[in-house]
């Protein structure tokens, strides 16, 4: 008989510079794996066309954000570009207890805070583009930003990328399907880690 163990959920962080493929990877993971749920952040930036409240973000004003922060409602929070972003704590903690794996699309500042506060639950993956030229090509290819914004994203990319070595895994996204498969492999192995399994000691005692 195959013995399966209960386990605590893990926190899977994906970070990358804009345009490296993080959003496509996250979407594929959520679609392929019912055990993975997305952490929906609060942000002070305005919704873009096609974004809806509670699905992509919780859109809040600065005073509400500051109140939430002061109340300890965030697991982590940071200023990115010119806006504030934060991960609401309650949803994440409930899902982890339910043995769900929670996916985070957050930057290096937030990842650093999670590492400080929840190291045992954290699995962090940094996605790199194959080259800066390719990154710029992809940013233009999505056609969602004007030249000014593309230049801003490129400038910020170098800064975000300088934090690659703070992550558990670093993947170069040359081929999106392969990168998705690599993330799925990481998740599969991390789920089997001894420290996450509940009841393993008792099982071994009675073996
Ligand atoms: N620390 C932290 N970062 C966040 C959070 N939510 C989103 N971010 C990051 O904020 C940055 C900007 O996100 P968005 O405003 O959605 O813009 P975007 O066009 O998706 O930007 P990219 O994902 O960088 O392409 C991204 O790097 C996100 O990973 C959060 O709750 N905490
Ligand atoms: Mg994004």
PDB file of C-alpha atoms and ligand atoms in Angstrom:
ATOM      1  CA  UNK A   1       0.000   0.000   0.000  1.00  0.00           C
ATOM      2  CA  UNK A   2       1.268   3.436  -0.840  1.00  0.00           C
ATOM      3  CA  UNK A   3       1.371   5.518   2.303  1.00  0.00           C
ATOM      4  CA  UNK A   4       0.583   9.175   1.703  1.00  0.00           C
ATOM      5  CA  UNK A   5       1.220  11.765   4.340  1.00  0.00           C
ATOM      6  CA  UNK A   6      -0.549  14.895   5.291  1.00  0.00           C
ATOM      7  CA  UNK A   7       1.535  17.958   4.921  1.00  0.00           C
ATOM      8  CA  UNK A   8       1.548  21.647   5.509  1.00  0.00           C
ATOM      9  CA  UNK A   9       1.242  23.794   2.367  1.00  0.00           C
ATOM     10  CA  UNK A  10       4.239  25.701   1.104  1.00  0.00           C
ATOM     11  CA  UNK A  11       4.707  29.228  -0.142  1.00  0.00           C
ATOM     12  CA  UNK A  12       5.952  29.316  -3.725  1.00  0.00           C
ATOM     13  CA  UNK A  13       7.361  32.686  -4.742  1.00  0.00           C
ATOM     14  CA  UNK A  14       7.990  33.635  -8.357  1.00  0.00           C
ATOM     15  CA  UNK A  15       9.976  36.793  -8.967  1.00  0.00           C
ATOM     16  CA  UNK A  16      11.472  38.157 -12.159  1.00  0.00           C
ATOM     17  CA  UNK A  17      12.009  41.361 -14.020  1.00  0.00           C
ATOM     18  CA  UNK A  18       9.019  42.530 -15.977  1.00  0.00           C
ATOM     19  CA  UNK A  19       8.644  40.525 -19.184  1.00  0.00           C
ATOM     20  CA  UNK A  20      10.651  37.448 -18.183  1.00  0.00           C
ATOM     21  CA  UNK A  21       7.567  35.240 -18.205  1.00  0.00           C
ATOM     22  CA  UNK A  22       6.471  35.128 -14.584  1.00  0.00           C
ATOM     23  CA  UNK A  23       2.795  35.812 -15.263  1.00  0.00           C
ATOM     24  CA  UNK A  24       2.529  33.088 -17.934  1.00  0.00           C
ATOM     25  CA  UNK A  25       4.224  30.588 -15.634  1.00  0.00           C
ATOM     26  CA  UNK A  26       1.946  31.499 -12.739  1.00  0.00           C
ATOM     27  CA  UNK A  27      -1.160  31.195 -14.922  1.00  0.00           C
ATOM     28  CA  UNK A  28      -0.082  27.773 -16.232  1.00  0.00           C
ATOM     29  CA  UNK A  29       0.628  26.501 -12.736  1.00  0.00           C
ATOM     30  CA  UNK A  30      -2.738  27.619 -11.384  1.00  0.00           C
ATOM     31  CA  UNK A  31      -4.509  26.005 -14.308  1.00  0.00           C
ATOM     32  CA  UNK A  32      -2.679  22.683 -14.148  1.00  0.00           C
ATOM     33  CA  UNK A  33      -2.650  22.154 -10.394  1.00  0.00           C
ATOM     34  CA  UNK A  34      -5.806  22.487  -8.281  1.00  0.00           C
ATOM     35  CA  UNK A  35      -3.709  22.359  -5.123  1.00  0.00           C
ATOM     36  CA  UNK A  36      -2.037  25.679  -5.983  1.00  0.00           C
ATOM     37  CA  UNK A  37      -3.860  28.881  -5.078  1.00  0.00           C
ATOM     38  CA  UNK A  38      -2.821  32.452  -5.808  1.00  0.00           C
ATOM     39  CA  UNK A  39      -2.128  35.026  -3.141  1.00  0.00           C
ATOM     40  CA  UNK A  40      -4.003  38.152  -4.228  1.00  0.00           C
ATOM     41  CA  UNK A  41      -2.170  41.276  -3.110  1.00  0.00           C
ATOM     42  CA  UNK A  42      -3.447  44.669  -2.081  1.00  0.00           C
ATOM     43  CA  UNK A  43      -2.091  47.569  -4.104  1.00  0.00           C
ATOM     44  CA  UNK A  44      -2.434  51.337  -4.263  1.00  0.00           C
ATOM     45  CA  UNK A  45      -2.003  51.406  -8.032  1.00  0.00           C
ATOM     46  CA  UNK A  46      -5.060  51.892 -10.245  1.00  0.00           C
ATOM     47  CA  UNK A  47      -6.685  48.928 -11.925  1.00  0.00           C
ATOM     48  CA  UNK A  48      -5.759  48.434 -15.584  1.00  0.00           C
ATOM     49  CA  UNK A  49      -8.308  47.510 -18.233  1.00  0.00           C
ATOM     50  CA  UNK A  50      -9.239  43.874 -17.749  1.00  0.00           C
ATOM     51  CA  UNK A  51      -8.208  43.708 -14.085  1.00  0.00           C
ATOM     52  CA  UNK A  52     -10.849  43.048 -11.489  1.00  0.00           C
ATOM     53  CA  UNK A  53     -11.087  43.606  -7.774  1.00  0.00           C
ATOM     54  CA  UNK A  54     -10.190  40.548  -5.712  1.00  0.00           C
ATOM     55  CA  UNK A  55      -8.966  38.588  -8.747  1.00  0.00           C
ATOM     56  CA  UNK A  56      -5.804  40.404  -9.813  1.00  0.00           C
ATOM     57  CA  UNK A  57      -5.505  42.703  -6.822  1.00  0.00           C
ATOM     58  CA  UNK A  58      -7.431  44.328  -4.035  1.00  0.00           C
ATOM     59  CA  UNK A  59      -7.303  47.958  -5.096  1.00  0.00           C
ATOM     60  CA  UNK A  60      -7.028  50.264  -2.095  1.00  0.00           C
ATOM     61  CA  UNK A  61      -6.075  53.879  -1.481  1.00  0.00           C
ATOM     62  CA  UNK A  62      -2.946  54.885   0.409  1.00  0.00           C
ATOM     63  CA  UNK A  63      -4.709  55.569   3.709  1.00  0.00           C
ATOM     64  CA  UNK A  64      -6.431  52.161   3.661  1.00  0.00           C
ATOM     65  CA  UNK A  65      -3.116  50.514   2.804  1.00  0.00           C
ATOM     66  CA  UNK A  66      -1.382  52.262   5.692  1.00  0.00           C
ATOM     67  CA  UNK A  67      -4.157  51.256   8.066  1.00  0.00           C
ATOM     68  CA  UNK A  68      -3.882  47.610   6.997  1.00  0.00           C
ATOM     69  CA  UNK A  69      -0.141  47.749   7.439  1.00  0.00           C
ATOM     70  CA  UNK A  70      -0.416  49.311  10.895  1.00  0.00           C
ATOM     71  CA  UNK A  71      -2.948  46.632  11.873  1.00  0.00           C
ATOM     72  CA  UNK A  72      -0.468  43.889  10.926  1.00  0.00           C
ATOM     73  CA  UNK A  73      -2.700  42.648   8.120  1.00  0.00           C
ATOM     74  CA  UNK A  74       0.248  42.078   5.766  1.00  0.00           C
ATOM     75  CA  UNK A  75       2.634  39.155   5.684  1.00  0.00           C
ATOM     76  CA  UNK A  76       4.982  41.400   3.721  1.00  0.00           C
ATOM     77  CA  UNK A  77       4.722  44.721   1.936  1.00  0.00           C
ATOM     78  CA  UNK A  78       6.868  46.943  -0.240  1.00  0.00           C
ATOM     79  CA  UNK A  79       6.953  49.992  -2.454  1.00  0.00           C
ATOM     80  CA  UNK A  80       7.469  48.919  -6.076  1.00  0.00           C
ATOM     81  CA  UNK A  81       7.749  51.545  -8.812  1.00  0.00           C
ATOM     82  CA  UNK A  82       5.622  54.321  -7.321  1.00  0.00           C
ATOM     83  CA  UNK A  83       3.014  52.179  -5.626  1.00  0.00           C
ATOM     84  CA  UNK A  84       2.559  50.120  -2.492  1.00  0.00           C
ATOM     85  CA  UNK A  85       1.921  46.390  -2.561  1.00  0.00           C
ATOM     86  CA  UNK A  86       1.195  43.984   0.265  1.00  0.00           C
ATOM     87  CA  UNK A  87       0.227  40.366   0.853  1.00  0.00           C
ATOM     88  CA  UNK A  88      -2.844  39.964   3.095  1.00  0.00           C
ATOM     89  CA  UNK A  89      -1.922  37.534   5.853  1.00  0.00           C
ATOM     90  CA  UNK A  90      -5.219  35.770   6.660  1.00  0.00           C
ATOM     91  CA  UNK A  91      -5.868  34.125   3.305  1.00  0.00           C
ATOM     92  CA  UNK A  92      -2.333  32.728   3.105  1.00  0.00           C
ATOM     93  CA  UNK A  93      -2.359  31.258   6.599  1.00  0.00           C
ATOM     94  CA  UNK A  94      -5.743  29.614   6.092  1.00  0.00           C
ATOM     95  CA  UNK A  95      -4.645  28.033   2.808  1.00  0.00           C
ATOM     96  CA  UNK A  96      -1.371  26.718   4.241  1.00  0.00           C
ATOM     97  CA  UNK A  97      -3.246  25.022   7.067  1.00  0.00           C
ATOM     98  CA  UNK A  98      -5.543  23.450   4.467  1.00  0.00           C
ATOM     99  CA  UNK A  99      -2.427  21.959   2.803  1.00  0.00           C
ATOM    100  CA  UNK A 100      -2.776  24.230  -0.217  1.00  0.00           C
ATOM    101  CA  UNK A 101       0.350  25.611  -1.824  1.00  0.00           C
ATOM    102  CA  UNK A 102       0.197  29.365  -2.161  1.00  0.00           C
ATOM    103  CA  UNK A 103       1.712  31.068  -5.192  1.00  0.00           C
ATOM    104  CA  UNK A 104       3.115  34.602  -4.860  1.00  0.00           C
ATOM    105  CA  UNK A 105       3.947  37.027  -7.650  1.00  0.00           C
ATOM    106  CA  UNK A 106       5.967  39.470  -5.548  1.00  0.00           C
ATOM    107  CA  UNK A 107       9.269  41.313  -5.833  1.00  0.00           C
ATOM    108  CA  UNK A 108      12.609  40.711  -4.101  1.00  0.00           C
ATOM    109  CA  UNK A 109      11.769  43.008  -1.199  1.00  0.00           C
ATOM    110  CA  UNK A 110       8.695  41.001  -0.311  1.00  0.00           C
ATOM    111  CA  UNK A 111      10.529  37.714  -0.798  1.00  0.00           C
ATOM    112  CA  UNK A 112      13.209  38.869   1.616  1.00  0.00           C
ATOM    113  CA  UNK A 113      10.544  39.547   4.276  1.00  0.00           C
ATOM    114  CA  UNK A 114       8.979  36.119   3.774  1.00  0.00           C
ATOM    115  CA  UNK A 115      12.402  34.533   4.117  1.00  0.00           C
ATOM    116  CA  UNK A 116      12.906  36.334   7.415  1.00  0.00           C
ATOM    117  CA  UNK A 117       9.470  35.445   8.779  1.00  0.00           C
ATOM    118  CA  UNK A 118       8.588  32.070   7.270  1.00  0.00           C
ATOM    119  CA  UNK A 119      11.782  30.418   6.011  1.00  0.00           C
ATOM    120  CA  UNK A 120      10.531  26.848   6.539  1.00  0.00           C
ATOM    121  CA  UNK A 121       7.452  27.355   4.383  1.00  0.00           C
ATOM    122  CA  UNK A 122       9.163  29.285   1.603  1.00  0.00           C
ATOM    123  CA  UNK A 123      10.294  28.039  -1.802  1.00  0.00           C
ATOM    124  CA  UNK A 124      11.549  30.892  -3.956  1.00  0.00           C
ATOM    125  CA  UNK A 125      12.195  30.866  -7.691  1.00  0.00           C
ATOM    126  CA  UNK A 126      13.761  33.630  -9.726  1.00  0.00           C
ATOM    127  CA  UNK A 127      13.061  33.704 -13.468  1.00  0.00           C
ATOM    128  CA  UNK A 128      15.738  35.250 -15.687  1.00  0.00           C
ATOM    129  CA  UNK A 129      15.431  36.219 -19.339  1.00  0.00           C
ATOM    130  CA  UNK A 130      18.049  34.709 -21.690  1.00  0.00           C
ATOM    131  CA  UNK A 131      19.432  38.211 -22.367  1.00  0.00           C
ATOM    132  CA  UNK A 132      18.566  41.870 -21.902  1.00  0.00           C
ATOM    133  CA  UNK A 133      17.960  42.128 -25.670  1.00  0.00           C
ATOM    134  CA  UNK A 134      15.421  39.321 -25.459  1.00  0.00           C
ATOM    135  CA  UNK A 135      13.776  40.922 -22.437  1.00  0.00           C
ATOM    136  CA  UNK A 136      13.342  44.184 -24.325  1.00  0.00           C
ATOM    137  CA  UNK A 137      12.030  42.313 -27.348  1.00  0.00           C
ATOM    138  CA  UNK A 138       9.420  40.536 -25.190  1.00  0.00           C
ATOM    139  CA  UNK A 139       8.369  43.774 -23.500  1.00  0.00           C
ATOM    140  CA  UNK A 140       7.800  45.417 -26.874  1.00  0.00           C
ATOM    141  CA  UNK A 141       6.141  42.265 -28.197  1.00  0.00           C
ATOM    142  CA  UNK A 142       3.402  42.319 -25.568  1.00  0.00           C
ATOM    143  CA  UNK A 143       2.464  45.729 -26.944  1.00  0.00           C
ATOM    144  CA  UNK A 144       0.929  46.866 -23.678  1.00  0.00           C
ATOM    145  CA  UNK A 145       3.382  49.648 -22.856  1.00  0.00           C
ATOM    146  CA  UNK A 146       4.504  52.783 -24.614  1.00  0.00           C
ATOM    147  CA  UNK A 147       8.199  53.490 -25.193  1.00  0.00           C
ATOM    148  CA  UNK A 148       8.521  55.427 -21.968  1.00  0.00           C
ATOM    149  CA  UNK A 149       7.183  52.554 -19.862  1.00  0.00           C
ATOM    150  CA  UNK A 150       9.340  49.995 -21.707  1.00  0.00           C
ATOM    151  CA  UNK A 151      12.425  52.064 -20.859  1.00  0.00           C
ATOM    152  CA  UNK A 152      11.346  52.333 -17.220  1.00  0.00           C
ATOM    153  CA  UNK A 153      10.795  48.572 -16.992  1.00  0.00           C
ATOM    154  CA  UNK A 154      14.216  47.915 -18.554  1.00  0.00           C
ATOM    155  CA  UNK A 155      15.877  50.230 -16.051  1.00  0.00           C
ATOM    156  CA  UNK A 156      14.150  48.481 -13.161  1.00  0.00           C
ATOM    157  CA  UNK A 157      14.902  45.027 -14.562  1.00  0.00           C
ATOM    158  CA  UNK A 158      18.605  45.339 -13.866  1.00  0.00           C
ATOM    159  CA  UNK A 159      17.881  46.253 -10.261  1.00  0.00           C
ATOM    160  CA  UNK A 160      15.411  43.388  -9.737  1.00  0.00           C
ATOM    161  CA  UNK A 161      17.819  40.925 -11.385  1.00  0.00           C
ATOM    162  CA  UNK A 162      20.667  41.877  -9.073  1.00  0.00           C
ATOM    163  CA  UNK A 163      18.841  39.906  -6.338  1.00  0.00           C
ATOM    164  CA  UNK A 164      18.914  36.538  -8.165  1.00  0.00           C
ATOM    165  CA  UNK A 165      21.250  34.946  -5.636  1.00  0.00           C
ATOM    166  CA  UNK A 166      18.792  35.411  -2.758  1.00  0.00           C
ATOM    167  CA  UNK A 167      16.483  32.789  -4.300  1.00  0.00           C
ATOM    168  CA  UNK A 168      16.417  29.011  -3.798  1.00  0.00           C
ATOM    169  CA  UNK A 169      16.146  28.329  -7.542  1.00  0.00           C
ATOM    170  CA  UNK A 170      17.101  30.378 -10.584  1.00  0.00           C
ATOM    171  CA  UNK A 171      15.642  29.455 -13.978  1.00  0.00           C
ATOM    172  CA  UNK A 172      16.492  30.955 -17.347  1.00  0.00           C
ATOM    173  CA  UNK A 173      13.297  31.159 -19.347  1.00  0.00           C
ATOM    174  CA  UNK A 174      14.354  30.282 -22.893  1.00  0.00           C
ATOM    175  CA  UNK A 175      11.294  28.184 -23.655  1.00  0.00           C
ATOM    176  CA  UNK A 176       8.125  28.849 -21.687  1.00  0.00           C
ATOM    177  CA  UNK A 177       6.854  25.245 -21.796  1.00  0.00           C
ATOM    178  CA  UNK A 178      10.170  23.935 -20.478  1.00  0.00           C
ATOM    179  CA  UNK A 179      10.296  26.555 -17.762  1.00  0.00           C
ATOM    180  CA  UNK A 180       6.764  25.676 -16.649  1.00  0.00           C
ATOM    181  CA  UNK A 181       7.797  22.011 -16.462  1.00  0.00           C
ATOM    182  CA  UNK A 182      10.847  22.959 -14.373  1.00  0.00           C
ATOM    183  CA  UNK A 183       8.694  24.886 -11.926  1.00  0.00           C
ATOM    184  CA  UNK A 184       6.332  21.898 -11.680  1.00  0.00           C
ATOM    185  CA  UNK A 185       9.297  19.619 -10.959  1.00  0.00           C
ATOM    186  CA  UNK A 186      10.567  21.917  -8.229  1.00  0.00           C
ATOM    187  CA  UNK A 187       7.109  21.976  -6.666  1.00  0.00           C
ATOM    188  CA  UNK A 188       6.779  18.193  -6.831  1.00  0.00           C
ATOM    189  CA  UNK A 189      10.106  17.649  -5.067  1.00  0.00           C
ATOM    190  CA  UNK A 190       9.553  20.360  -2.464  1.00  0.00           C
ATOM    191  CA  UNK A 191       6.220  18.784  -1.538  1.00  0.00           C
ATOM    192  CA  UNK A 192       8.022  15.576  -0.624  1.00  0.00           C
ATOM    193  CA  UNK A 193      10.514  17.206   1.736  1.00  0.00           C
ATOM    194  CA  UNK A 194      10.720  15.345   5.011  1.00  0.00           C
ATOM    195  CA  UNK A 195      10.194  18.434   7.134  1.00  0.00           C
ATOM    196  CA  UNK A 196       6.827  19.161   5.503  1.00  0.00           C
ATOM    197  CA  UNK A 197       5.333  15.719   6.109  1.00  0.00           C
ATOM    198  CA  UNK A 198       3.071  15.200   9.077  1.00  0.00           C
ATOM    199  CA  UNK A 199       2.982  11.734  10.665  1.00  0.00           C
ATOM    200  CA  UNK A 200       6.125  10.389   9.016  1.00  0.00           C
ATOM    201  CA  UNK A 201       7.757   9.611  12.374  1.00  0.00           C
ATOM    202  CA  UNK A 202       4.753   7.567  13.511  1.00  0.00           C
ATOM    203  CA  UNK A 203       4.685   5.714  10.228  1.00  0.00           C
ATOM    204  CA  UNK A 204       8.340   4.757  10.552  1.00  0.00           C
ATOM    205  CA  UNK A 205       7.831   3.625  14.161  1.00  0.00           C
ATOM    206  CA  UNK A 206       5.107   1.216  13.051  1.00  0.00           C
ATOM    207  CA  UNK A 207       6.696   0.064   9.844  1.00  0.00           C
TER     208      UNK A 207
HETATM  209  N1  LIG B   1       6.487  42.860  -2.374  1.00  0.00           N
HETATM  210  C1  LIG B   1       5.403  42.725  -3.138  1.00  0.00           C
HETATM  211  N2  LIG B   1       5.502  42.867  -4.467  1.00  0.00           N
HETATM  212  C2  LIG B   1       4.370  42.715  -5.199  1.00  0.00           C
HETATM  213  C3  LIG B   1       3.115  42.392  -4.609  1.00  0.00           C
HETATM  214  N3  LIG B   1       2.207  42.295  -5.596  1.00  0.00           N
HETATM  215  C4  LIG B   1       2.854  42.522  -6.752  1.00  0.00           C
HETATM  216  N4  LIG B   1       4.159  42.789  -6.526  1.00  0.00           N
HETATM  217  C5  LIG B   1       5.208  43.088  -7.519  1.00  0.00           C
HETATM  218  O1  LIG B   1       5.034  44.403  -7.992  1.00  0.00           O
HETATM  219  C6  LIG B   1       5.538  44.511  -9.322  1.00  0.00           C
HETATM  220  C7  LIG B   1       4.563  45.265 -10.188  1.00  0.00           C
HETATM  221  O2  LIG B   1       3.404  44.506 -10.373  1.00  0.00           O
HETATM  222  P1  LIG B   1       2.202  45.083 -11.250  1.00  0.00           P
HETATM  223  O3  LIG B   1       1.807  46.438 -10.746  1.00  0.00           O
HETATM  224  O4  LIG B   1       1.120  44.079 -11.305  1.00  0.00           O
HETATM  225  O5  LIG B   1       2.820  45.349 -12.669  1.00  0.00           O
HETATM  226  P2  LIG B   1       3.244  44.308 -13.799  1.00  0.00           P
HETATM  227  O6  LIG B   1       3.050  44.987 -15.093  1.00  0.00           O
HETATM  228  O7  LIG B   1       2.591  42.995 -13.613  1.00  0.00           O
HETATM  229  O8  LIG B   1       4.782  44.198 -13.500  1.00  0.00           O
HETATM  230  P3  LIG B   1       5.664  42.925 -13.768  1.00  0.00           P
HETATM  231  O9  LIG B   1       5.002  41.763 -13.091  1.00  0.00           O
HETATM  232  O10 LIG B   1       6.960  43.311 -13.157  1.00  0.00           O
HETATM  233  O11 LIG B   1       5.653  42.776 -15.252  1.00  0.00           O
HETATM  234  C8  LIG B   1       5.840  43.084  -9.783  1.00  0.00           C
HETATM  235  O12 LIG B   1       7.239  42.873  -9.650  1.00  0.00           O
HETATM  236  C9  LIG B   1       5.107  42.229  -8.762  1.00  0.00           C
HETATM  237  O13 LIG B   1       5.762  40.988  -8.588  1.00  0.00           O
HETATM  238  C10 LIG B   1       3.070  42.235  -3.184  1.00  0.00           C
HETATM  239  O14 LIG B   1       2.036  41.960  -2.561  1.00  0.00           O
HETATM  240  N5  LIG B   1       4.231  42.421  -2.508  1.00  0.00           N
HETATM  241 MG1  LIG B   2       3.097  41.010 -13.296  1.00  0.00          MG
END
